[in-house]
CSV table of N, CA and C in Angstrom, one decimal:
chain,number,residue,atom,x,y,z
W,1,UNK,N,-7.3,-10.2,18.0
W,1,UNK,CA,-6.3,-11.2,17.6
W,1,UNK,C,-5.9,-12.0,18.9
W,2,UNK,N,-5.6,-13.1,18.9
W,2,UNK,CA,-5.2,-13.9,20.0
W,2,UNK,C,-4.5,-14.9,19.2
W,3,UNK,N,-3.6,-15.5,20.8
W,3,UNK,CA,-2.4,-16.4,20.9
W,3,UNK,C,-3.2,-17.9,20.3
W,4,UNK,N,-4.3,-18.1,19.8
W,4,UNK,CA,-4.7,-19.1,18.9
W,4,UNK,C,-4.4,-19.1,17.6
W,5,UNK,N,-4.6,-18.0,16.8
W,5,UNK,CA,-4.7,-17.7,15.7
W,5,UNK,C,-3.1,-17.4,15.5
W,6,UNK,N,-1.9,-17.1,16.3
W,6,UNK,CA,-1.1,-16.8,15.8
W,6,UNK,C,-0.5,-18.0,16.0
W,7,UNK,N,-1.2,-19.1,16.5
W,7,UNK,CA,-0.6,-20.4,16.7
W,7,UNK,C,-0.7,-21.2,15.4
W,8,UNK,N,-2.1,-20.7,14.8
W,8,UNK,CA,-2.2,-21.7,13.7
W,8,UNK,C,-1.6,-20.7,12.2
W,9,UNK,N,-1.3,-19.2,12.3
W,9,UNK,CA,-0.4,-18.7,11.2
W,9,UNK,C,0.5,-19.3,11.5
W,10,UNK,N,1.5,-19.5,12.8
W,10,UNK,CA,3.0,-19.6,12.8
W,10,UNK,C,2.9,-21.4,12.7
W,11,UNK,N,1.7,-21.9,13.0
W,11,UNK,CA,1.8,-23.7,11.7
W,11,UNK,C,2.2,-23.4,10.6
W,12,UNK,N,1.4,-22.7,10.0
W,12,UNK,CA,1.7,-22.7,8.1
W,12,UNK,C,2.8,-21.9,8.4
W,13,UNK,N,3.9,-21.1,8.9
W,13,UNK,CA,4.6,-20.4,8.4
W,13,UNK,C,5.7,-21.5,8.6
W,14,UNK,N,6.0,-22.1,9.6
W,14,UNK,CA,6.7,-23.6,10.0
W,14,UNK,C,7.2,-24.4,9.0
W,15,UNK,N,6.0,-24.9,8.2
W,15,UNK,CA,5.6,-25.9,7.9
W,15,UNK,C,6.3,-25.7,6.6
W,16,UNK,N,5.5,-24.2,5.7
W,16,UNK,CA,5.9,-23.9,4.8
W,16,UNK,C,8.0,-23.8,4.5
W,17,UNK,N,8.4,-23.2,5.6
W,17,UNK,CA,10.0,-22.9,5.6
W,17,UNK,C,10.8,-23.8,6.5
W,18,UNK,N,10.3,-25.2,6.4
W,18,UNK,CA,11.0,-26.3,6.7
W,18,UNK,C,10.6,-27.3,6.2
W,19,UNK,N,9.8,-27.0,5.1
W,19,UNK,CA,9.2,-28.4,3.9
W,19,UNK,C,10.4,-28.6,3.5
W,20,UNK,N,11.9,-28.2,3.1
W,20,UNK,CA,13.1,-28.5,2.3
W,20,UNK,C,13.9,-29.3,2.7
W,21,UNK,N,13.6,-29.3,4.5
W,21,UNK,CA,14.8,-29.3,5.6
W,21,UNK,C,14.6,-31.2,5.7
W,22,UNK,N,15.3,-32.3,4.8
W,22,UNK,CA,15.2,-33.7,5.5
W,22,UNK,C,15.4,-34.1,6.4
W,23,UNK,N,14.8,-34.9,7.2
W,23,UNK,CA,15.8,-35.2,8.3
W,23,UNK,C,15.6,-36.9,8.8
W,24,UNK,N,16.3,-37.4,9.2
W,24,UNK,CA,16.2,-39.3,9.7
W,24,UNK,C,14.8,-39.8,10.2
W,25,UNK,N,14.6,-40.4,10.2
W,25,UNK,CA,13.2,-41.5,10.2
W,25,UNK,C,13.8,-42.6,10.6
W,26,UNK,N,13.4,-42.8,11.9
W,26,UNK,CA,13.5,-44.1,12.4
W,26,UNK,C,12.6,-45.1,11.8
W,27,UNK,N,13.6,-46.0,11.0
W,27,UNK,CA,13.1,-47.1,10.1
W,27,UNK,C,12.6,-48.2,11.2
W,28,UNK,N,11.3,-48.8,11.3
W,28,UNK,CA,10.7,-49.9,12.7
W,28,UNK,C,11.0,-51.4,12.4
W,29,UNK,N,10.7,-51.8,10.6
W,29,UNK,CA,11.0,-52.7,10.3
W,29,UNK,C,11.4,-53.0,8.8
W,30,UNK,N,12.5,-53.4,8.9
W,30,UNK,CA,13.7,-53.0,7.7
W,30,UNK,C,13.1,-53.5,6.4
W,31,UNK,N,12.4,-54.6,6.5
W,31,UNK,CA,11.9,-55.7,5.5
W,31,UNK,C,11.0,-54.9,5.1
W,32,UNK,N,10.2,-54.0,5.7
W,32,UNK,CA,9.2,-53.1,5.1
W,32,UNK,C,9.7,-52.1,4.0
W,33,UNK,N,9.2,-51.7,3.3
W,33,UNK,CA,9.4,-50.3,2.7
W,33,UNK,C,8.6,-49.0,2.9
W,34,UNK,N,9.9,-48.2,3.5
W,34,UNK,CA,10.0,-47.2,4.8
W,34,UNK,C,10.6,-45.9,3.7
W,35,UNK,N,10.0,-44.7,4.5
W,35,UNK,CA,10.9,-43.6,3.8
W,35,UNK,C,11.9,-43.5,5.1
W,36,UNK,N,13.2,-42.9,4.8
W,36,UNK,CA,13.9,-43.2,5.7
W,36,UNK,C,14.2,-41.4,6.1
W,37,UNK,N,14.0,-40.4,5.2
W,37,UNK,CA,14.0,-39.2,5.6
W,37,UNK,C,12.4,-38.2,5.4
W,38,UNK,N,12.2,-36.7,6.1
W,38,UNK,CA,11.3,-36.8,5.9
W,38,UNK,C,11.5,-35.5,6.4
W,39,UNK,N,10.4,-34.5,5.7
W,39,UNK,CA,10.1,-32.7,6.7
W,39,UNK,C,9.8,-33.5,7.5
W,40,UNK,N,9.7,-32.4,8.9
W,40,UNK,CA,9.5,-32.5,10.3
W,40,UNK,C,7.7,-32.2,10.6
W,41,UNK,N,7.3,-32.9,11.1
W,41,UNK,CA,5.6,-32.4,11.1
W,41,UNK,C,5.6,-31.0,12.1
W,42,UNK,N,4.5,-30.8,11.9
W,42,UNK,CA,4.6,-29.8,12.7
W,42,UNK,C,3.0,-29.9,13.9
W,43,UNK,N,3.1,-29.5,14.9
W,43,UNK,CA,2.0,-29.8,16.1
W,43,UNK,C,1.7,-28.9,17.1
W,44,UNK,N,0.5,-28.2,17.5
W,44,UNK,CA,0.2,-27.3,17.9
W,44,UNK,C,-0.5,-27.8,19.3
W,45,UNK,N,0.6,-27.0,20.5
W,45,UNK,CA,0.8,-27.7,21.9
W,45,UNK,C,0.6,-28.8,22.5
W,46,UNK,N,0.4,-29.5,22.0
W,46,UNK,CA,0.4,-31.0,22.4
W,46,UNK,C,0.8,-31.9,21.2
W,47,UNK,N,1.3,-32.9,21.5
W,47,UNK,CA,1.5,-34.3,20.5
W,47,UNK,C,0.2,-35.1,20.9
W,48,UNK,N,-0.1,-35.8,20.0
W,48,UNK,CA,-1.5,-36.2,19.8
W,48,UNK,C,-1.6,-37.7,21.2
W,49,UNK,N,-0.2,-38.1,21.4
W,49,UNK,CA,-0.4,-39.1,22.1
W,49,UNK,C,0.9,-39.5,22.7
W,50,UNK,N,1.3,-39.4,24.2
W,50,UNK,CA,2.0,-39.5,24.8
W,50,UNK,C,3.2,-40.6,23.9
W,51,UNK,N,2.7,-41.6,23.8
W,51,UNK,CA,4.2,-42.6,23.0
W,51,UNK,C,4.5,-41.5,21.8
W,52,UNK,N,4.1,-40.7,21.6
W,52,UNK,CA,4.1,-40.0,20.2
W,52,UNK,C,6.2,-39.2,19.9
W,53,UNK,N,6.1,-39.0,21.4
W,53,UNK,CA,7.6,-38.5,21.7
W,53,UNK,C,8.6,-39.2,20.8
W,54,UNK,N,8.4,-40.2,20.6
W,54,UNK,CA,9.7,-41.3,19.8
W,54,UNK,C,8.7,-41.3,18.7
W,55,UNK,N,7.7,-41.7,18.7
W,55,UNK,CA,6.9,-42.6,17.4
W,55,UNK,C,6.9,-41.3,16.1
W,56,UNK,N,7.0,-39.8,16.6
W,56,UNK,CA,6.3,-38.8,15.4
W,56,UNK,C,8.0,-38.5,15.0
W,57,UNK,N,8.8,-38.5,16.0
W,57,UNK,CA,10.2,-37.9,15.3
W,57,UNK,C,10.3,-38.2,13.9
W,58,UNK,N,10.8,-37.4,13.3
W,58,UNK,CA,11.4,-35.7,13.5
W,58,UNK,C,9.5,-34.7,13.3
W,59,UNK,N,9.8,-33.8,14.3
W,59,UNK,CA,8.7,-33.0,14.9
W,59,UNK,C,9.1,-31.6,15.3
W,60,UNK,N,8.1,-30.7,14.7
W,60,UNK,CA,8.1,-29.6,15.5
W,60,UNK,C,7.1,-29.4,16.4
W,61,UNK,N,7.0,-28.7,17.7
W,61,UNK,CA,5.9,-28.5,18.5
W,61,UNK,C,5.8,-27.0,18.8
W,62,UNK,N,4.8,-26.4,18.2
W,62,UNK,CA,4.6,-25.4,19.0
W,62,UNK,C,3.3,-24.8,20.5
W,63,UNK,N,3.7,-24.4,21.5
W,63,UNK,CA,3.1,-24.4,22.3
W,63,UNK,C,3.3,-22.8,22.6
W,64,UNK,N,1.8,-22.4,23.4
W,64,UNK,CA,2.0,-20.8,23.9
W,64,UNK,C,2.2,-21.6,25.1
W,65,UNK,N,2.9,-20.5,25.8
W,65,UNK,CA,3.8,-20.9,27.3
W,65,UNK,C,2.9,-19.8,28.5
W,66,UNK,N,2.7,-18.3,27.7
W,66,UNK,CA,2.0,-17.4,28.9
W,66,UNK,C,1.7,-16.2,28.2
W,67,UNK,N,0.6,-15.5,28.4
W,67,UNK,CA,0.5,-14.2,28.2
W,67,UNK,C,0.2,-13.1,28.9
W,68,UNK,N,0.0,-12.0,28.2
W,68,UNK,CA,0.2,-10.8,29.2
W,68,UNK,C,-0.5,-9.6,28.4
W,69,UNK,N,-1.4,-9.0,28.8
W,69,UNK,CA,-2.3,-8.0,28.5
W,69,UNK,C,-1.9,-7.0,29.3
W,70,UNK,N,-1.0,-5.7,28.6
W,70,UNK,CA,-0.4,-4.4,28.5
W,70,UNK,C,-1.9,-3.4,29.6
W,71,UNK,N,-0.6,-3.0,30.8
W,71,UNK,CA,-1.5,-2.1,32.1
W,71,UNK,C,-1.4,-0.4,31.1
W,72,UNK,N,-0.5,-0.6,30.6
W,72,UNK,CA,-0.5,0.7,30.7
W,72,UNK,C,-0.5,1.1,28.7
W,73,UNK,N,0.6,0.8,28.4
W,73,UNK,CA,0.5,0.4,26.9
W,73,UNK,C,-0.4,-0.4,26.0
W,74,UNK,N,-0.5,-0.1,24.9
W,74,UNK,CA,-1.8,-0.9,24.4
W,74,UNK,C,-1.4,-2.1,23.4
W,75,UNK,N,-1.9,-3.4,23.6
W,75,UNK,CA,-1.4,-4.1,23.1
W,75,UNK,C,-1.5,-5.0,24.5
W,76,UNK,N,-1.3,-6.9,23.5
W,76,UNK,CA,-1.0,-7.6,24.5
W,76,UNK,C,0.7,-8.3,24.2
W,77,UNK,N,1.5,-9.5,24.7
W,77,UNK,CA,2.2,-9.9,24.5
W,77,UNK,C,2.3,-11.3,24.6
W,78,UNK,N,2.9,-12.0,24.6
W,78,UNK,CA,2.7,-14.0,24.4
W,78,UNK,C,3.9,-14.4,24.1
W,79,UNK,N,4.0,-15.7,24.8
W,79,UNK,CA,5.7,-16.1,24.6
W,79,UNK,C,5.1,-17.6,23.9
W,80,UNK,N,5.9,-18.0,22.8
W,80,UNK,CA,5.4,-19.2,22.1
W,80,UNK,C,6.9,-20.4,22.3
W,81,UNK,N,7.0,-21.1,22.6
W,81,UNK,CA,8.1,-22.2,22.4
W,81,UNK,C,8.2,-22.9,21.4
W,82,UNK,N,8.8,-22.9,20.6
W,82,UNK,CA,8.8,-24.0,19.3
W,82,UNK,C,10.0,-25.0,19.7
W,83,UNK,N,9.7,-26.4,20.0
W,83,UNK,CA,10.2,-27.1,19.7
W,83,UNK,C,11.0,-28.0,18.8
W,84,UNK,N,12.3,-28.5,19.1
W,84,UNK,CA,12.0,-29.3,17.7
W,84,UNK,C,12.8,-31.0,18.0
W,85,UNK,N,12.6,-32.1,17.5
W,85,UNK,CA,12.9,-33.3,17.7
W,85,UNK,C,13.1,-34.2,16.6
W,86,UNK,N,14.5,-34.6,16.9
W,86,UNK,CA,15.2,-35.1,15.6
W,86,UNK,C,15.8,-36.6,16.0
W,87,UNK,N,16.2,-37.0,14.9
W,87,UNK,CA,16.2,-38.5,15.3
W,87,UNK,C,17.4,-38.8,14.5
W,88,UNK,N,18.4,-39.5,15.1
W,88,UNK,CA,19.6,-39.9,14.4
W,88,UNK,C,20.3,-41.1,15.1
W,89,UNK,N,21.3,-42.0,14.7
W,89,UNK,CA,22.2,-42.8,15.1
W,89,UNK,C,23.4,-42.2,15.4
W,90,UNK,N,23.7,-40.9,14.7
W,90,UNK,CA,25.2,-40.0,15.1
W,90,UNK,C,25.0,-39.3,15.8
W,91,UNK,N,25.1,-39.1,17.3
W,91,UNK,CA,24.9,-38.8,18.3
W,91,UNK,C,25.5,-36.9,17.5
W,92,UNK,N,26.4,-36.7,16.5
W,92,UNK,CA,26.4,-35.0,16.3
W,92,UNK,C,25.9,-34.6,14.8
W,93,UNK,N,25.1,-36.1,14.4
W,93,UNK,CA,24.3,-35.2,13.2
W,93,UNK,C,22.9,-34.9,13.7
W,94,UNK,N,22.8,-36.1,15.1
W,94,UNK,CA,21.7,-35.6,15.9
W,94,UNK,C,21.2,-34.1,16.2
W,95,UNK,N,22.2,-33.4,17.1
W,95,UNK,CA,22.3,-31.9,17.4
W,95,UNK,C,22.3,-31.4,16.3
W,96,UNK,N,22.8,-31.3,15.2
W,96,UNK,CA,23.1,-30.8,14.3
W,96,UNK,C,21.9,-30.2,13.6
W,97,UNK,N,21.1,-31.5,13.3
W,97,UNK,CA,19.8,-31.4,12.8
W,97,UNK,C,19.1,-30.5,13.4
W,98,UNK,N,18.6,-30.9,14.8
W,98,UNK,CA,18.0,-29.5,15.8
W,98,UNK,C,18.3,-28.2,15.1
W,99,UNK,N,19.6,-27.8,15.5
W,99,UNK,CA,20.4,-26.7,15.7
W,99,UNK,C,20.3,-26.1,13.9
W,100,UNK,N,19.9,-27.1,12.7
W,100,UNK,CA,20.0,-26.5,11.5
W,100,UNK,C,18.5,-25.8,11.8
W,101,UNK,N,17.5,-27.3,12.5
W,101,UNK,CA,16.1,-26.3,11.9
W,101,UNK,C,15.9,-25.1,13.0
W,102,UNK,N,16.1,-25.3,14.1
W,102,UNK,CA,16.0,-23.9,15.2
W,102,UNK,C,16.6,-22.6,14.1
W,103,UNK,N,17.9,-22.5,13.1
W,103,UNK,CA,18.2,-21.5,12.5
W,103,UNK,C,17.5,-20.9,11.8
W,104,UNK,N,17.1,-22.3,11.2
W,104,UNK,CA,16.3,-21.7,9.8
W,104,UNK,C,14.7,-21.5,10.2
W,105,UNK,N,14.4,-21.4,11.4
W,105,UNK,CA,13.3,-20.9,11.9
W,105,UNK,C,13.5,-19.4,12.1
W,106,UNK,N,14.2,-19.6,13.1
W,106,UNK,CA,15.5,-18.2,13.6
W,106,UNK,C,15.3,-17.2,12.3
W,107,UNK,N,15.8,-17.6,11.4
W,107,UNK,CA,16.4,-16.6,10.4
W,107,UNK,C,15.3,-16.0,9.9
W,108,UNK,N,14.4,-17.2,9.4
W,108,UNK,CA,12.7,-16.9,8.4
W,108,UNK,C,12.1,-15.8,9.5
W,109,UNK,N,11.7,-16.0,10.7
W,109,UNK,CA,10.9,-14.8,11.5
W,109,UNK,C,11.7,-13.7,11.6
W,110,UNK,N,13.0,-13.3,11.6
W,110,UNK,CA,13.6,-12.3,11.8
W,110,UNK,C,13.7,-11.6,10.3
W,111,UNK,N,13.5,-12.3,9.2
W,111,UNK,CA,13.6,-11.9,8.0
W,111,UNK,C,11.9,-11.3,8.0
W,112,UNK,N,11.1,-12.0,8.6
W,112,UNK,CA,9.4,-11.5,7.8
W,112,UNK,C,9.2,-10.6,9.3
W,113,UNK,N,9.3,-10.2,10.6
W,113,UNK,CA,9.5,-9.9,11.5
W,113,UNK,C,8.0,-10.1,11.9
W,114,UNK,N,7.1,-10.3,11.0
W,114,UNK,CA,5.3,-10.1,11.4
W,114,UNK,C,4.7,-11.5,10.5
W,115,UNK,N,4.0,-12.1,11.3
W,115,UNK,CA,3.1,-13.6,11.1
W,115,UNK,C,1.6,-13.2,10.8
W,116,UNK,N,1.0,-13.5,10.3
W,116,UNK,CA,-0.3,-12.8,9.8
W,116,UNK,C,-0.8,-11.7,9.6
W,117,UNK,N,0.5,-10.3,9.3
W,117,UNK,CA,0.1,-9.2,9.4
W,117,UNK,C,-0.5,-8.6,10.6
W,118,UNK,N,-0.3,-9.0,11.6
W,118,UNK,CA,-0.6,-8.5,13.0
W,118,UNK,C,-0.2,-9.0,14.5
W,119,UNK,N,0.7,-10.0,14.0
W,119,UNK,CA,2.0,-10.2,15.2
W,119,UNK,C,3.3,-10.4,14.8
W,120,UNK,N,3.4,-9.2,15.4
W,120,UNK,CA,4.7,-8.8,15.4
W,120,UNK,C,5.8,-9.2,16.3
W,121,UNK,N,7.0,-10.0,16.1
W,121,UNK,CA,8.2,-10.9,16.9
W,121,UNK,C,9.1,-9.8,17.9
W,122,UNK,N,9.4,-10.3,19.0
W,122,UNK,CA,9.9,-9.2,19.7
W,122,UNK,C,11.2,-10.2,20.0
W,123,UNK,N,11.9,-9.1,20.2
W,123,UNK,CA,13.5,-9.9,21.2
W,123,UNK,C,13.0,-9.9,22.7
W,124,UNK,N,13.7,-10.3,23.2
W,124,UNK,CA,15.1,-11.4,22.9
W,124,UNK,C,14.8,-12.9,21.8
W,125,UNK,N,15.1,-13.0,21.0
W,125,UNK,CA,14.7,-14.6,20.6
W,125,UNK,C,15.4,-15.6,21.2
W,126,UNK,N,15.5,-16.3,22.2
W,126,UNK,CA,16.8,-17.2,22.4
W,126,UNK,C,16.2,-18.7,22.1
W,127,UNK,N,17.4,-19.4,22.2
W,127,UNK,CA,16.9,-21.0,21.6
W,127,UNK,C,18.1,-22.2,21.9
W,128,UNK,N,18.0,-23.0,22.3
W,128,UNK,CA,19.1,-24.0,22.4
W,128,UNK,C,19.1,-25.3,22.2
W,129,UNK,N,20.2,-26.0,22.2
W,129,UNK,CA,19.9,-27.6,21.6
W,129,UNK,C,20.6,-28.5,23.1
W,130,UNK,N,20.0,-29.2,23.6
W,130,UNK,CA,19.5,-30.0,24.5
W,130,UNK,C,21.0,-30.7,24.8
W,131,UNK,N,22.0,-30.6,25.7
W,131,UNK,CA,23.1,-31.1,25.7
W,131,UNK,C,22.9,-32.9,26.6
W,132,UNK,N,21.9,-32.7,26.9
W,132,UNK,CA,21.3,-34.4,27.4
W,132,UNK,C,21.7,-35.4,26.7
W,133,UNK,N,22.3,-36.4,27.0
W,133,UNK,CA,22.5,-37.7,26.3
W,133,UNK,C,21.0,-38.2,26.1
W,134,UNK,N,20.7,-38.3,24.9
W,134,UNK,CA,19.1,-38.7,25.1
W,134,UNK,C,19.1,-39.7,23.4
W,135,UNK,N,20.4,-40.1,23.2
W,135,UNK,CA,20.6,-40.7,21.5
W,135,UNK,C,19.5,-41.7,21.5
W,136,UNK,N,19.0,-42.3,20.4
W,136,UNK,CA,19.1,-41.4,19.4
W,136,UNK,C,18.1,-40.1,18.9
W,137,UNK,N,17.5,-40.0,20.3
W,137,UNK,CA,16.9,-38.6,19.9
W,137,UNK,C,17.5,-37.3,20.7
W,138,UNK,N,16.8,-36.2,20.1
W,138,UNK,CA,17.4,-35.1,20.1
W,138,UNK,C,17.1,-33.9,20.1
W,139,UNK,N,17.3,-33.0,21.2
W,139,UNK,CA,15.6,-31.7,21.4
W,139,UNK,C,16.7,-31.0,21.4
W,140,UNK,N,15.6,-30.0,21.1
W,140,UNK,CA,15.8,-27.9,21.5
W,140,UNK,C,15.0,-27.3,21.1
W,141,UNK,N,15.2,-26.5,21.8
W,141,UNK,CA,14.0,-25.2,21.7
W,141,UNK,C,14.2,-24.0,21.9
W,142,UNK,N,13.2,-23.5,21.0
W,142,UNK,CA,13.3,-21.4,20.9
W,142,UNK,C,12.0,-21.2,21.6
W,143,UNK,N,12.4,-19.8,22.2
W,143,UNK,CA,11.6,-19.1,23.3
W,143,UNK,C,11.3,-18.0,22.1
W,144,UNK,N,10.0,-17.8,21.2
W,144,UNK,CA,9.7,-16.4,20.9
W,144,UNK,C,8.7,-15.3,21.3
W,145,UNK,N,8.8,-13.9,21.3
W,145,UNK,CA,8.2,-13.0,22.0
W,145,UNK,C,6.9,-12.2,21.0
W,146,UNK,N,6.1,-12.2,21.4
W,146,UNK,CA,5.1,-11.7,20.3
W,146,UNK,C,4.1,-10.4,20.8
W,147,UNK,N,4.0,-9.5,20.0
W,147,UNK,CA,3.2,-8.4,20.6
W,147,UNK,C,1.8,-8.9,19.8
W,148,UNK,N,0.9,-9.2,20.3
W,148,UNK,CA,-0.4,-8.8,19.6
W,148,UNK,C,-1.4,-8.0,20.0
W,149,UNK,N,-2.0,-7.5,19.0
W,149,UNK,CA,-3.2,-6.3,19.1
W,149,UNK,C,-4.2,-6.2,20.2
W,150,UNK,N,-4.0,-5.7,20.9
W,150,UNK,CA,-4.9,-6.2,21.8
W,150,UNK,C,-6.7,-5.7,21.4
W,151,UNK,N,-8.2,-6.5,21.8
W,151,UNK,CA,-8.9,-6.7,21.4
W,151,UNK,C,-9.5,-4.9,22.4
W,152,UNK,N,-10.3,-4.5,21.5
W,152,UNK,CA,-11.0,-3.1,21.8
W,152,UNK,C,-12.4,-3.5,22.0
W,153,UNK,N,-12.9,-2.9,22.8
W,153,UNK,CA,-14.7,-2.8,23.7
W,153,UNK,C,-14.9,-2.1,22.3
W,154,UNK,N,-15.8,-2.6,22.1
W,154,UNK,CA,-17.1,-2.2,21.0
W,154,UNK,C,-18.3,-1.3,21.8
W,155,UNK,N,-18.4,-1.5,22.8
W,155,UNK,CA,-19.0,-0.8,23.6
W,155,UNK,C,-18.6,0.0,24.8
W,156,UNK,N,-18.9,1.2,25.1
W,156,UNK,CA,-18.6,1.9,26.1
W,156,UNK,C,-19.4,2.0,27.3
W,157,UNK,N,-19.0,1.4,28.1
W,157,UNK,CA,-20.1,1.4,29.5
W,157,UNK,C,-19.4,3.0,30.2
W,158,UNK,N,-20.9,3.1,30.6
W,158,UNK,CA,-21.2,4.4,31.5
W,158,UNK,C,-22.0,4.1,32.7
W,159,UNK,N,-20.8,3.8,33.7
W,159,UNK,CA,-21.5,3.2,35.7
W,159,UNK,C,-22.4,4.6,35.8
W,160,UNK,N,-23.7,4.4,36.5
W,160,UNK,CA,-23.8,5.8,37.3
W,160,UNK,C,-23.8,5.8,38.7
């Protein structure tokens, strides 16, 4: 198992338990007909295109940050960031937004504790919402901890 595959379970797991969650759509041109709320997409370590920062809000991003293959213990570990980016004119339904979906991310992993039946979430979970004047957009992000399986030699070498 690898920090790919748990990248693209924890898309659908995202995706699936923040389809409910509306949130502001920066409307571009009024005269048009615009949805003005909308789920958050969801995007796997990168945004597809640098202007994308303003143009995709409201967004989740998940990225792996680092991993670590166990010296002594078996198993590896991986730290994933999920971001999230919301868009408002009320500088504290702004935060708010963030701070709802970071929860209800928060809650859903600690309620299923395992993402594909083989990574399993570790503490600390921590996560915060961006005290930056940055209206009308609006970040934060959770740091999560993940044990995965680590991969077994199918073969045994024997040096002579």
């Amino acid at each position: 198992m690898t920090p790919v595959i748990l990248l693209d379970n924890l898309e659908e797991f995202v995706k699936e338990k923040t389809k409910d969650i509306k949130l502001q759509v920066r409307v571009r041109k009024p005269e048009q007909e615009q949805e003005k709320e909308r789920a958050a997409d969801v995007y796997k370590m990168r945004l597809p295109k640098k202007e994308d920062q303003t143009e995709k809000v409201p967004y989740i991003l998940l990225q792996f940050l680092k991993g670590k293959d166990g010296e002594v213990q078996e198993g590896s570990t991986c730290q994933i960031r999920i971001i999230v980016a919301t868009y408002a004119e009320n500088d504290s339904m702004g935060s708010y937004d963030v701070l709802n979906v970071l929860l209800r991310i928060r809650s859903e992993l600690q309620k299923i504790g395992i993402i594909g039946g083989y990574f399993v979430l570790d503490k600390p979970l921590e996560y915060i919402v961006y005290p930056d004047n940055t209206q009308p957009y609006f970040l934060g992000e959770m740091i999560t901890n993940w044990s995965i399986p680590e991969i077994k030699r199918e073969v045994e070498v024997i040096w002579q």
